[in-house]
Coordinates of C-alpha atoms and ligand atoms in Angstrom, one line a residue:
X20 CA -7.3 20.8 1.6
X21 CA -10.3 21.0 -0.9
X22 CA -10.0 18.6 -4.1
X23 CA -9.9 20.3 -7.2
X24 CA -12.6 19.1 -9.9
X25 CA -10.2 17.3 -11.7
X26 CA -9.2 15.6 -8.7
X27 CA -12.5 14.5 -7.9
X28 CA -13.4 13.5 -10.9
X29 CA -10.0 11.5 -11.3
X30 CA -11.3 10.0 -7.7
X31 CA -14.6 9.2 -9.1
X32 CA -13.2 6.9 -11.9
X33 CA -10.5 5.3 -9.8
X34 CA -13.1 4.0 -7.4
X35 CA -15.3 2.8 -10.5
X36 CA -12.4 0.9 -11.1
X37 CA -12.2 -0.5 -7.6
X38 CA -15.6 -1.0 -7.1
X39 CA -15.9 -2.9 -10.6
X40 CA -13.4 -5.6 -9.3
X41 CA -14.7 -5.9 -5.9
X42 CA -18.6 -6.2 -7.1
X43 CA -17.5 -8.8 -9.6
X44 CA -16.1 -10.6 -6.6
X45 CA -12.7 -10.4 -7.7
X46 CA -11.4 -9.6 -4.2
X47 CA -14.1 -12.1 -2.5
X48 CA -11.3 -14.1 -0.4
X49 CA -9.5 -10.3 0.8
X50 CA -9.7 -9.1 4.5
X51 CA -12.0 -6.1 3.6
X52 CA -13.8 -3.7 6.1
X53 CA -17.8 -4.5 5.3
X54 CA -17.9 -0.7 4.1
X55 CA -15.1 -1.4 1.7
X56 CA -17.0 -4.6 0.1
X57 CA -19.9 -2.2 -0.3
X58 CA -18.1 0.5 -2.0
X59 CA -14.9 1.7 -1.6
X60 CA -14.6 5.7 -1.7
X61 CA -10.8 7.4 -1.4
X62 CA -11.1 10.4 0.5
X63 CA -7.6 11.4 0.2
X64 CA -4.8 11.8 -2.5
X65 CA -1.1 11.8 -2.2
X66 CA 0.9 13.3 -5.1
X67 CA 4.1 12.6 -6.2
X68 CA 6.4 13.8 -8.8
X69 CA 9.3 12.1 -10.5
X70 CA 11.3 14.7 -12.6
X71 CA 13.7 12.1 -13.9
X72 CA 15.1 8.8 -14.0
X73 CA 17.6 10.3 -11.1
X74 CA 14.2 10.9 -8.5
X75 CA 12.9 7.6 -7.3
X76 CA 11.0 6.5 -3.6
X77 CA 12.8 4.2 -1.2
X78 CA 11.2 0.9 0.2
X79 CA 8.2 1.9 2.2
X80 CA 4.7 0.6 3.0
X81 CA 2.4 3.4 3.3
X82 CA 1.0 4.8 6.9
X83 CA -2.1 2.5 8.1
X84 CA -2.2 5.1 11.2
X85 CA -5.3 7.4 9.5
X86 CA -6.2 4.6 7.2
X87 CA -7.1 1.5 9.5
X88 CA -5.3 -1.9 9.2
X89 CA -6.4 -4.0 5.3
X90 CA -6.2 -0.4 3.6
X91 CA -7.1 -0.6 -0.6
X92 CA -4.9 2.0 -1.9
X93 CA -5.3 2.6 -5.3
X94 CA -2.1 4.2 -7.6
X95 CA -2.8 6.5 -10.9
X96 CA 0.4 6.7 -13.1
X97 CA 1.2 9.5 -15.4
X98 CA 3.8 10.4 -17.7
X99 CA 6.8 8.7 -17.8
X100 CA 7.2 4.8 -17.6
X101 CA 9.0 3.9 -14.2
X102 CA 9.7 0.2 -12.5
X103 CA 7.3 0.0 -9.5
X104 CA 9.5 -2.6 -7.4
X105 CA 7.8 -5.0 -4.4
X106 CA 9.5 -6.8 -1.8
X107 CA 7.3 -9.3 0.1
X108 CA 8.3 -9.0 4.4
X109 CA 5.8 -11.7 5.1
X110 CA 4.1 -14.8 4.0
X111 CA 0.4 -15.0 3.8
X112 CA -1.8 -17.6 3.6
X113 CA -4.7 -16.2 0.9
X114 CA -6.8 -18.1 -1.4
X115 CA -5.1 -18.0 -4.7
X116 CA -7.5 -16.3 -6.6
X117 CA -7.8 -13.4 -4.3
X118 CA -7.4 -9.8 -5.8
X119 CA -8.3 -11.4 -9.4
X120 CA -5.6 -11.5 -12.0
X121 CA -4.5 -8.3 -13.8
X122 CA -5.6 -6.5 -10.3
X123 CA -2.0 -5.4 -10.1
X124 CA -1.7 -7.2 -6.6
X125 CA 1.7 -8.6 -5.8
X126 CA -0.2 -11.6 -4.3
X127 CA -1.3 -12.9 -7.9
X128 CA 2.0 -12.3 -9.4
X129 CA 3.7 -14.2 -6.7
X130 CA 1.7 -16.8 -6.6
X131 CA 1.7 -17.2 -10.7
X132 CA 5.3 -17.0 -10.5
X133 CA 5.7 -19.3 -7.1
X134 CA 5.5 -19.1 -3.5
X135 CA 8.8 -18.2 -3.1
X136 CA 8.7 -15.0 -4.8
X137 CA 10.1 -12.3 -3.0
X138 CA 10.2 -9.1 -5.6
X139 CA 8.3 -8.3 -8.0
X140 CA 9.0 -6.0 -10.9
X141 CA 6.3 -3.7 -12.5
X142 CA 6.8 -1.0 -15.4
X143 CA 4.2 1.6 -14.8
X144 CA 3.4 3.3 -18.0
X145 CA 0.7 6.5 -18.5
X146 CA -2.3 6.3 -17.2
X147 CA -1.9 2.8 -15.8
X148 CA -4.2 1.9 -12.4
X149 CA -2.3 -0.5 -9.9
X150 CA -4.6 -1.3 -7.1
X151 CA -2.4 -2.4 -3.7
X152 CA -5.3 -4.7 -2.1
X153 CA -4.9 -5.3 1.5
X154 CA -2.9 -7.2 2.6
X155 CA 0.1 -5.2 0.6
X156 CA 0.6 -2.7 3.2
X157 CA 1.3 -5.4 5.4
X158 CA 2.8 -7.8 3.9
X159 CA 5.4 -5.9 1.2
X160 CA 7.0 -3.1 0.3
X161 CA 7.0 -0.6 -2.5
X162 CA 9.3 1.5 -4.3
X163 CA 10.3 3.3 -7.3
X164 CA 13.6 2.5 -8.6
X165 CA 15.9 5.1 -9.9
X166 CA 17.1 4.6 -13.0
X167 CA 20.5 5.9 -15.2
X168 CA 19.0 3.8 -17.9
X169 CA 17.0 4.9 -20.6
X170 CA 13.4 4.4 -20.0
X171 CA 9.8 5.1 -22.0
X172 CA 9.2 9.1 -21.9
X173 CA 5.6 10.6 -22.5
X174 CA 5.1 12.5 -25.6
X175 CA 4.1 15.9 -23.1
X176 CA 5.6 15.1 -19.9
X177 CA 9.0 13.5 -21.5
X178 CA 11.0 11.7 -18.9
X179 CA 8.4 13.2 -15.6
X180 CA 6.6 11.0 -14.0
X181 CA 3.7 12.0 -11.8
X182 CA 1.5 9.5 -9.4
X183 CA -1.8 10.0 -7.7
X184 CA -2.3 7.5 -4.9
X185 CA -6.0 7.1 -3.8
X186 CA -6.7 6.6 -0.6
X187 CA -9.5 6.3 2.3
X188 CA -9.4 7.2 5.8
X189 CA -11.9 5.1 7.7
X190 CA -13.4 7.5 10.4
X191 CA -12.3 6.1 14.1
X192 CA -8.5 5.1 13.2
X193 CA -6.6 9.0 13.7
X194 CA -8.8 9.6 16.8
X195 CA -7.6 6.2 18.8
X196 CA -3.5 7.2 18.0
X197 CA -1.7 7.5 21.3
X198 CA 0.8 9.9 22.4
X199 CA 4.0 8.5 22.5
X200 CA 6.7 9.3 25.5
X201 CA 8.6 12.1 23.5
X202 CA 4.8 13.7 23.0
X203 CA 4.3 12.9 19.1
X204 CA 1.3 11.1 18.0
X205 CA 2.7 7.2 17.4
X206 CA 2.4 5.6 13.8
X207 CA 0.6 2.5 13.6
X208 CA 2.6 -0.4 12.0
X209 CA 1.8 -4.4 11.1
X210 CA 4.2 -6.9 12.9
X211 CA 6.4 -8.6 10.2
X212 CA 8.2 -12.1 11.8
X213 CA 12.3 -11.9 12.1
X214 CA 12.6 -15.0 10.0
X215 CA 14.1 -14.9 6.3
X216 CA 11.0 -15.5 4.3
X217 CA 11.5 -18.9 2.6
X218 CA 11.4 -20.3 6.4
X219 CA 8.7 -18.6 7.5
X220 CA 5.4 -20.5 7.7
X221 CA 2.3 -18.5 5.8
X222 CA 0.6 -15.9 8.4
X223 CA -3.1 -16.2 8.7
X224 CA -3.8 -13.5 11.3
X225 CA -2.2 -10.0 10.9
X226 CA -1.6 -8.1 14.4
X227 CA -1.0 -4.3 14.7
X228 CA 0.7 -2.3 17.0
X229 CA 1.6 1.6 17.6
X230 CA 5.3 2.7 18.0
X231 CA 7.3 5.8 18.6
X232 CA 7.8 6.9 14.7
X233 CA 11.6 7.7 15.4
X234 CA 12.9 11.3 14.7
X235 CA 13.8 10.7 10.7
X236 CA 16.9 12.8 10.9
X237 CA 18.8 11.7 14.5
X238 CA 16.5 8.2 14.5
X239 CA 16.1 9.2 18.2
X240 CA 13.1 7.1 19.3
X241 CA 11.6 6.9 23.1
X242 CA 10.2 2.7 22.6
X243 CA 6.6 3.5 22.8
X244 CA 5.0 0.3 22.2
X245 CA 1.9 -0.4 22.6
X246 CA -0.3 -3.4 20.6
X247 CA -3.4 -2.6 18.8
X248 CA -6.5 -4.8 19.8
X249 CA -7.7 -5.4 15.9
X250 CA -6.7 -8.5 14.3
X251 CA -7.2 -9.2 10.1
X252 CA -8.2 -12.7 9.9
X253 CA -7.1 -14.1 6.0
X254 CA -9.5 -15.9 4.3
Ligands
LIG9 O1 5.2 6.6 -7.6 C1 4.1 5.4 -7.0 O2 4.0 4.9 -7.9 C2 4.6 5.1 -5.4 C3 4.2 6.3 -4.6 C4 4.3 5.7 -3.4 O3 4.5 4.6 -2.9 C5 3.7 6.3 -2.6 O4 2.9 7.9 -2.1 O5 3.5 6.4 -1.1
LIG10 FE1 3.7 4.2 -1.1

């Protein structure tokens, strides 16, 4: 679908902010593809509308199937202020400055608060840009919590919050997606260890696999599973 001129302009401004951080060296130790280090350009956006505090988004990590491993995802909040909650699923061994202070990276917040932090709540206000630097999708889940408590309304949208996440589909990744035994395109996920977070040794390498996307309604899955021959090594 063709982006509107306003969305194109928003994408440009978001890319400027992300590239300023990349070029200042703030993301030097993050697992980023060479192309992303030179200049990050989003080529798609996902829009969400939260009409009231009764509408949220359940904990998830964003699909990497078409984005490839270690994507940068830049999330622009518009309208009412809502809580964005991150849950850590995997400990990683990253240099403490990775991502740069104030980037919105949960690693920064977790490092500042102590290595065992497993949950971070951020109040995302109108016009705020949160950058989910890699490996956020591999090592954290995120959600927009529902709330029945008062929250900061916006002068024009009231209780409604809009969110735009800017992403870059990496050429090649969507073409290598295998078909599972149900005949559907498989989804790419990161391996996450099963032990509780406090008992985990920090991970230095991230591994991926393709799996059957179980049917959302029946949860039926053919059990298809194949390792992806791509390893992201952390600094
Ligand atoms: O609304 C938000 O801040 C998050 C949206 C989100 O996680 C998504 O679109 O995948
Ligand atoms: Fe998401």
